[in-house]
Structures are given as C-alpha cells and as structure tokens.
Tab-separated table of C-alpha atoms and ligand atoms in Angstrom:
chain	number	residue	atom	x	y	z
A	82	UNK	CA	110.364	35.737	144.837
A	83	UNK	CA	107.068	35.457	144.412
A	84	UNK	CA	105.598	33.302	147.171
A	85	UNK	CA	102.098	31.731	147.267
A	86	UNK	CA	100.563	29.034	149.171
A	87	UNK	CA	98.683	26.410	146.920
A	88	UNK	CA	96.531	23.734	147.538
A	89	UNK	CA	96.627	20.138	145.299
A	90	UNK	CA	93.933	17.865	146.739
A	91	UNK	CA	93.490	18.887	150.160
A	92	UNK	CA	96.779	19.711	151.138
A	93	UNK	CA	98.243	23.191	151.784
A	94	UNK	CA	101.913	23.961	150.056
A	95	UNK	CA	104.160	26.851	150.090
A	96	UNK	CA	105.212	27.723	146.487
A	97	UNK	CA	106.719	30.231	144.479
A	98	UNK	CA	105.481	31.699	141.170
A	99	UNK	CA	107.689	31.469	137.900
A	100	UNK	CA	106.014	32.483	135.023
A	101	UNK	CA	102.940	30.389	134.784
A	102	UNK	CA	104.745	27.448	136.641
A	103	UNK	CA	103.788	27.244	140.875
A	104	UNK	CA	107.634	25.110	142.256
A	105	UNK	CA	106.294	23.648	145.191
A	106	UNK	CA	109.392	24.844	148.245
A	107	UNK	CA	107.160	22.366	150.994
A	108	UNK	CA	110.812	20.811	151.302
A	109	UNK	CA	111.957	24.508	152.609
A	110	UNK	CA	108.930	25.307	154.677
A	111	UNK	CA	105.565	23.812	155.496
A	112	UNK	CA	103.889	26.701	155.551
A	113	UNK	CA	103.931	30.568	154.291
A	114	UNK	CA	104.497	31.360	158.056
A	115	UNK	CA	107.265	29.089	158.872
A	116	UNK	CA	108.901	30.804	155.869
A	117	UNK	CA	108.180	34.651	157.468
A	118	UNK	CA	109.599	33.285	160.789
A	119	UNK	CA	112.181	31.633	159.258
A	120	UNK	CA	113.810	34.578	157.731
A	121	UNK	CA	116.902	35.174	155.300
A	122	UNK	CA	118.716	32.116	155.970
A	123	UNK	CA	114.790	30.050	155.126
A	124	UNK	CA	114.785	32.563	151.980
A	125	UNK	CA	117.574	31.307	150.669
A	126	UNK	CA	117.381	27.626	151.370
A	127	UNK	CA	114.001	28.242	148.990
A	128	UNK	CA	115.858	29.733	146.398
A	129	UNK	CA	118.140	26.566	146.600
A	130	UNK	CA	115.365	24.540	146.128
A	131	UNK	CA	113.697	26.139	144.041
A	132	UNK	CA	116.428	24.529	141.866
A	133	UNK	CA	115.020	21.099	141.699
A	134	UNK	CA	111.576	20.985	143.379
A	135	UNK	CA	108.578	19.754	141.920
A	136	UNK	CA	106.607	21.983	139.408
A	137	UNK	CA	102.706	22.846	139.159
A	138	UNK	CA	101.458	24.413	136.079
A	139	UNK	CA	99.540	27.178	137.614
A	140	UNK	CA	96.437	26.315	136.008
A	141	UNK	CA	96.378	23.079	137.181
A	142	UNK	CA	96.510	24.131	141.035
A	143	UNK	CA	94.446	26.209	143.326
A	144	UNK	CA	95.996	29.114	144.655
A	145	UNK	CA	94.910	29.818	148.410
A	146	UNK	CA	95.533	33.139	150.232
A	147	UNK	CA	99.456	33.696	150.811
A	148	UNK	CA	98.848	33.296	154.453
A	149	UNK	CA	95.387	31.541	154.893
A	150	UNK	CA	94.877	32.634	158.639
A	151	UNK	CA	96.752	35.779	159.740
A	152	UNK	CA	96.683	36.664	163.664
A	153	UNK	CA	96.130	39.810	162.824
A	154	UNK	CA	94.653	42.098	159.453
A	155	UNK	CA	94.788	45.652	159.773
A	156	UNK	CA	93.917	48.456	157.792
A	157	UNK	CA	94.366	52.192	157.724
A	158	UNK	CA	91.147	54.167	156.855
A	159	UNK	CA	91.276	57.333	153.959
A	160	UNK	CA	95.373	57.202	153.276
A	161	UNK	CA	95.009	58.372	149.541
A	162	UNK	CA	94.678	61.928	148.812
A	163	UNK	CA	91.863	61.289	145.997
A	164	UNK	CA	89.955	58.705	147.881
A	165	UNK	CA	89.698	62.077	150.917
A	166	UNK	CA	88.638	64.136	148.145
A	167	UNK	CA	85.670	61.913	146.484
A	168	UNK	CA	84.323	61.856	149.915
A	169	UNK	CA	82.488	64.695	150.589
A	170	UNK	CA	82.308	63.553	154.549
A	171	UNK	CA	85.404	62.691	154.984
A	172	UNK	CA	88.130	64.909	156.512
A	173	UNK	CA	91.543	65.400	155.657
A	174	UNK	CA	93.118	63.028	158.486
A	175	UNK	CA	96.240	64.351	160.630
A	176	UNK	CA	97.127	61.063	161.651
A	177	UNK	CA	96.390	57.798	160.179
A	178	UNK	CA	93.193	55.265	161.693
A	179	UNK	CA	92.989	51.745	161.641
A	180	UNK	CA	90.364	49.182	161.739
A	181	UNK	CA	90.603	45.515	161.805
A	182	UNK	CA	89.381	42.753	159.418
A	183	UNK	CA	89.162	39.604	161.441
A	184	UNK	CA	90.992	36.301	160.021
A	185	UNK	CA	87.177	34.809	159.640
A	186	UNK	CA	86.527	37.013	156.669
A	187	UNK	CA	89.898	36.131	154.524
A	188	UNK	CA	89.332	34.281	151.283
A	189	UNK	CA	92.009	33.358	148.435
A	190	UNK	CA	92.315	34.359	144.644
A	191	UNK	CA	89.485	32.766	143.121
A	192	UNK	CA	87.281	32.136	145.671
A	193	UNK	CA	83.801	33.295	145.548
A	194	UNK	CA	82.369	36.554	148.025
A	195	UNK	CA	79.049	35.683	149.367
A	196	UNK	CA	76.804	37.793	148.651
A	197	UNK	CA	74.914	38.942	152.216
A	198	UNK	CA	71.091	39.292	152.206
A	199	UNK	CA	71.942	42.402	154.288
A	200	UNK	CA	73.343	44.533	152.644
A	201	UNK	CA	72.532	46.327	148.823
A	202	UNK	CA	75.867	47.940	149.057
A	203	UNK	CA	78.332	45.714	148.083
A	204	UNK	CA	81.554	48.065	147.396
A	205	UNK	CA	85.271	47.092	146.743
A	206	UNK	CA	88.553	48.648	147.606
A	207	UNK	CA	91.723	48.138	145.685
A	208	UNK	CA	94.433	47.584	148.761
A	209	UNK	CA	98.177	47.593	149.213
A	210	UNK	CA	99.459	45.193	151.938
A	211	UNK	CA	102.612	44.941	153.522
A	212	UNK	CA	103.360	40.996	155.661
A	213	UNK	CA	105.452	41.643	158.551
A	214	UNK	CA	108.219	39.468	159.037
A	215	UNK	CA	109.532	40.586	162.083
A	216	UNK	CA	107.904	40.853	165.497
A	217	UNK	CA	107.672	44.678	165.719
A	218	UNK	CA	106.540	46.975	169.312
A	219	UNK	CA	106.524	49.944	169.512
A	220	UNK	CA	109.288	51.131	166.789
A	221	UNK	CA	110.574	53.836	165.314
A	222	UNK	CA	109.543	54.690	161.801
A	223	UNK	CA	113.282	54.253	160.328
A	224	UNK	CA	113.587	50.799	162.087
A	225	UNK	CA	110.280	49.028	160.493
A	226	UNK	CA	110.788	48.670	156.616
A	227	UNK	CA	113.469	46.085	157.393
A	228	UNK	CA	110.796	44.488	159.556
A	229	UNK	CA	108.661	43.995	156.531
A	230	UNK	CA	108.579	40.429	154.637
A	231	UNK	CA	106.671	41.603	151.442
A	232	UNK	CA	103.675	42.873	149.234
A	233	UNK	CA	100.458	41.617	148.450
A	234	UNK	CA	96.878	43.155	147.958
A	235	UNK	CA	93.589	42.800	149.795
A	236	UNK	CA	90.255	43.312	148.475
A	237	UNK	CA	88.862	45.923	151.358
A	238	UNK	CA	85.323	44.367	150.401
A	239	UNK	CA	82.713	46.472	152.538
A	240	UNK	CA	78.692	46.584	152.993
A	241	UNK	CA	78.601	50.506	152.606
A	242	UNK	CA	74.916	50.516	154.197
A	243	UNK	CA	76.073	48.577	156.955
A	244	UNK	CA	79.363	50.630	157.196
A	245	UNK	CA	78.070	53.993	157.574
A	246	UNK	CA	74.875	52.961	159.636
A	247	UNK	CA	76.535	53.821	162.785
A	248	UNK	CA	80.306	55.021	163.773
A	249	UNK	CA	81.347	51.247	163.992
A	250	UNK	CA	82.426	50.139	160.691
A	251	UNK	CA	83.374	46.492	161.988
A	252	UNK	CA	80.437	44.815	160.735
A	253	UNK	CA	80.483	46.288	157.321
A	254	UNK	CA	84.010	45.365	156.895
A	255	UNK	CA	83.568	41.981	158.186
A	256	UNK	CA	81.338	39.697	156.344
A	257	UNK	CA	82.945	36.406	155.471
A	258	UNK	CA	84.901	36.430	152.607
A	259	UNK	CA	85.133	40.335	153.017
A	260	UNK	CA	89.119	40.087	152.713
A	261	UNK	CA	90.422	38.563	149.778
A	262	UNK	CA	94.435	38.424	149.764
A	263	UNK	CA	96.836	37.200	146.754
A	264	UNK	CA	98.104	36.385	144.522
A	265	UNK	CA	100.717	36.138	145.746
A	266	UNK	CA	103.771	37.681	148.333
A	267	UNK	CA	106.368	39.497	146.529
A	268	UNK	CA	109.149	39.328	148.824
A	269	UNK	CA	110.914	43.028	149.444
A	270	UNK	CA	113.826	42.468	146.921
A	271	UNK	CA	111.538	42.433	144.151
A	272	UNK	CA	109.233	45.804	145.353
A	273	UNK	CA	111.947	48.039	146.411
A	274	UNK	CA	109.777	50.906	146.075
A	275	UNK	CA	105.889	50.260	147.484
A	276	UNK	CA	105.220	54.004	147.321
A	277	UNK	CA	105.206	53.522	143.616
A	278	UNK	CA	103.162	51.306	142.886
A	279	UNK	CA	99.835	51.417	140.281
A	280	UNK	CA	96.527	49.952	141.507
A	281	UNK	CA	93.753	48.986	139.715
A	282	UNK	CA	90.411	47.704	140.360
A	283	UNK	CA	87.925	46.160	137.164
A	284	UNK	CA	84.342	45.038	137.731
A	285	UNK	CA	83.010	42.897	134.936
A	286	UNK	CA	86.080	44.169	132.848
A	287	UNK	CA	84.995	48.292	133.532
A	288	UNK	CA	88.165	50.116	135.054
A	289	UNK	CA	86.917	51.634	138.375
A	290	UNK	CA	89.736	52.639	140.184
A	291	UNK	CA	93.498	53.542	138.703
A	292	UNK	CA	95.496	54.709	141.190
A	293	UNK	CA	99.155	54.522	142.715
A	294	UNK	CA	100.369	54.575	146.215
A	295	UNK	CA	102.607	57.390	145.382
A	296	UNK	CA	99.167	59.444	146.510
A	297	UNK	CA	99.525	57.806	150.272
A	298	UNK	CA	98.855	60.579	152.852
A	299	UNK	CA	100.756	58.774	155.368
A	300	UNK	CA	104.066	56.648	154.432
A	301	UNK	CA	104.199	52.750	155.389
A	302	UNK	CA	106.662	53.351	157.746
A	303	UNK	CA	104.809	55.628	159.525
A	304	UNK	CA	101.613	53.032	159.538
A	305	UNK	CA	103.441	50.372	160.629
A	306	UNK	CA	105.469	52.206	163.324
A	307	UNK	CA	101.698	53.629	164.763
A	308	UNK	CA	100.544	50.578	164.688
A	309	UNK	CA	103.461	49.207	166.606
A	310	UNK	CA	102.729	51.664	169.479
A	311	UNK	CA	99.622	49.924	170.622
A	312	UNK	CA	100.126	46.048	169.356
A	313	UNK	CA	102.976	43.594	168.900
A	314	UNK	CA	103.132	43.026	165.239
A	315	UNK	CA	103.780	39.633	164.614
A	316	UNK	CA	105.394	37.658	161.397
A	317	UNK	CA	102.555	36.590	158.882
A	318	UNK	CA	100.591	40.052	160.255
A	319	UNK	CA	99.113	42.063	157.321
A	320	UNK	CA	99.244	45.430	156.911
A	321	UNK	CA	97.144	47.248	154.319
A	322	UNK	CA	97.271	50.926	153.202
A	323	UNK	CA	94.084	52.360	152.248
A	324	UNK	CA	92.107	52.384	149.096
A	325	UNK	CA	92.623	55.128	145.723
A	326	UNK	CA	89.569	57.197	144.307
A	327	UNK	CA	86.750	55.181	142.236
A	328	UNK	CA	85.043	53.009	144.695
A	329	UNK	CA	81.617	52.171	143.892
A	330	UNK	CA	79.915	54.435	146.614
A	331	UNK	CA	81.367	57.322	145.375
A	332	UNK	CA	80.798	56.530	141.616
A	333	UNK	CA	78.215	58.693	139.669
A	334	UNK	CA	75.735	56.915	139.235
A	335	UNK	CA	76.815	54.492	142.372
A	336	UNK	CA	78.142	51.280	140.863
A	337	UNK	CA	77.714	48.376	143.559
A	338	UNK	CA	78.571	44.162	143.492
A	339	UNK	CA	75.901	41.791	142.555
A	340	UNK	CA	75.968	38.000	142.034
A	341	UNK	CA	77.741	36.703	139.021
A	342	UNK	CA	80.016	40.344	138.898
A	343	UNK	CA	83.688	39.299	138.583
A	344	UNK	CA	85.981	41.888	140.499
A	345	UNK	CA	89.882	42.353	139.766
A	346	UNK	CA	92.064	44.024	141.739
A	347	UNK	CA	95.676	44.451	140.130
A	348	UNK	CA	98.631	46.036	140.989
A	349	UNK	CA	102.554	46.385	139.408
A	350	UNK	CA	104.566	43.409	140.229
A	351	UNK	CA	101.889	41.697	142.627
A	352	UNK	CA	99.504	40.647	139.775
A	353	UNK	CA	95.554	40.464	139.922
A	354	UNK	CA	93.743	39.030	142.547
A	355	UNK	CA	90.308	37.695	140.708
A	356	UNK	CA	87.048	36.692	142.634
A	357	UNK	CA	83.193	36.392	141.909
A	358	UNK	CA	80.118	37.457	143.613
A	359	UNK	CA	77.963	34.162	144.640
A	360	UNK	CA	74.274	34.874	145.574
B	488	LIG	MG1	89.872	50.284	152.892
C-alpha cells in the first residue's frame, strides 16, 4: 500500500493512495503511527477497508507528512559512492555516521521551505528513508529488514554555509522546514528491493541529481543495525540513507535555492515529493 496521512479541514487522516484517489482507512487507524504499531494484523484490517471507505480525489485534499512528528529522524552522512567522489573533502568512510534532524524541522509535500536570512546556501539532498515498525536495540544486521515498516523520501534540505562553518552540522541541517517527508509510505511488500531504487532531484524543472541506491556504500541493514547499537529505534522512527552526486554545492557553477524555486525530489515507486522556496 501506499499510505499517507491527509488533512480535510483541520483534521489529520490516515489514507492510502490509489491512483489519483486518497481512501480515507481513519476507521482502521487514527493515525500513521497507530498503523506502524499496529502491525500485520492493522495492515490487513486496512486493506479490508480499504474496500468500502470513503474516497478523496487527491487533488482535492492536502497531503501532510506520512508521519507528521517522528520521535526520532536520522540520517547517515556520505553513503553514495558518487556523492564521496564530488567532494573533494570528503573521505571515503569505513563505517557509516549519522546526524539527526529534529521533528521541529519536518514539513509535508507541498508545503513551503522558509527561506532563512542566514544562510545564501540553500542546498537540497535527494533521500531514501526507511520507517521502522518495530522497536529495534541493538540488533543484528540479518534481524532488522523485517523490523522495517516502509519507504519514503526526505528532502536533506541544508544551509551549506552554516553546515561547514564549524564541525557541527546540526544547525545547518536544522532550520524549520529543513526535512520534508512524502508522499507517501510504501509499505515493504510493494519495495522489495530498496537497494534498487532511482532518485531524482529537479529544481525549477533542471535535473540535478539522478542517482540509485544501488551506489549505497553501506547497506540498510547495516545502518539500521548501527544505529540500533546506541538508540532504541522506535515504530514511526525514520531512517534515511544518504544523498547521490549533483547537489547544488558541488555543482559547477554552484546552483543554490532561492524564493519562488520549486524543488522535486522523486524516486521509483515512492513518487515526488514537491515543495517551494518562500522568502
Ligand atoms: Mg544528507
């Protein structure tokens, strides 16, 4: 399925995607996280009512992220072997890093960036992203890919002035609205294989980055199960991968965000996840 949560008025709904149709599955689950937590058996009483539920044409709701406050966002840092390769600082890692976007900074498909007065760096970063659906600590690398919900992408939106100022790339990652999410979740019996997956990112329409996670340095399973060694991962979690070659910083000349620019970030199966740069 393809799940997303979907707002009509002011209230939140869990849905899933046929098509160009939203089937609202609120009678299943209230929210995208009582549907992680709830598991197969949940899954399945969606698919049942899926059968009879009310229907949204898609243009006529607004999408929200999939899960509009995550406990936790994390990333891994250079994970593609051409992103480690347009970088002329960065090293070939040994073992994957992480950093953290905080929940303050996710926005939904749609929904405008704000542009910050500090920075004149305003980069994107086409990103993979597994949801956990399991509570996961520490676990082996063969045990986590059944821990794993689904697939959806994040916008790794970062102030590159403010990110390389200092060691600490918090800040620069961090601005609201820095982490879009959506479309949508496509649950793991749709994306068998998410090392094989094509990303793309357009600005304005240009193609910037074309990429696929088959060029992952280090394999989700082994992400997660680092990850898993430090923190609890919890349902609803997200877990992105790392960025392909052809972000703006590394572009010749630079290419960098400005009010008005519409960025796309696509990928196989998950869709394109659209927002706009507001001053
Ligand atoms: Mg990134």
């Amino acid at each position: 399925m393809k799940l997303v949560t979907f707002s009509i008025g002011s209230a939140a709904h869990v849905g899933c995607l046929v098509g160009e149709v939203v089937v609202d599955l609120t009678s299943a689950a209230p929210t995208m996280k009582t549907l992680i937590e709830g598991g197969a058996p949940l899954l399945a009483k969606a698919g049942e009512v899926l059968k009879s539920a009310p229907r949204f044409p898609l243009n006529s709701i607004r999408l929200l992220a999939p899960i509009p406050n995550p406990s936790k966002v994390l990333c891994c840092g250079i994970n593609y072997r051409s992103h480690a390769e347009e970088n002329p600082n960065a090293v070939m890692p040994s073992e994957p890093f992480f950093f953290a976007k905080l929940p303050s900074s996710v926005i939904g498909p749609d929904d405008p960036i704000p542009y910050p007065p500090r920075t004149a760096q305003l980069d994107y970063e086409v990103e993979f992203a597994a949801v956990i659906g399991k509570q996961l600590r520490r676990a082996q690398e063969e045990d986590v890919m059944s821990a794993v919900f689904g697939y959806t992408l994040l916008n790794d939106v970062s102030a590159r002035d403010v990110q390389f100022k200092d060691n600490q790339i918090t800040l620069g990652k961090n601005f609201d609205g820095f982490a879009p999410i959506g479309p949508c979740i496509v649950t793991t019996d749709e994306l068998s294989r998410p090392d094989a997956i094509g990303l793309r990112t357009r600005l304005n329409g240009r193609l910037l980055q074309n990429g696929s996670t088959s060029d992952w340095l280090f394999s989700l399973p082994r992400i997660i199960a680092s990850l898993s060694q430090v923190m609890t991962l919890q349902p609803g979690d997200i877990v992105t991968t790392g960025t392909p070659a052809g972000v703006g910083f590394f572009q010749k000349p630079q290419v960098f965000m400005h009010p008005g620019d519409v960025i796309e970030i696509e990928g196989d199966v998950i869709g394109t996840l659209r927002n706009t740069i507001a001053a």
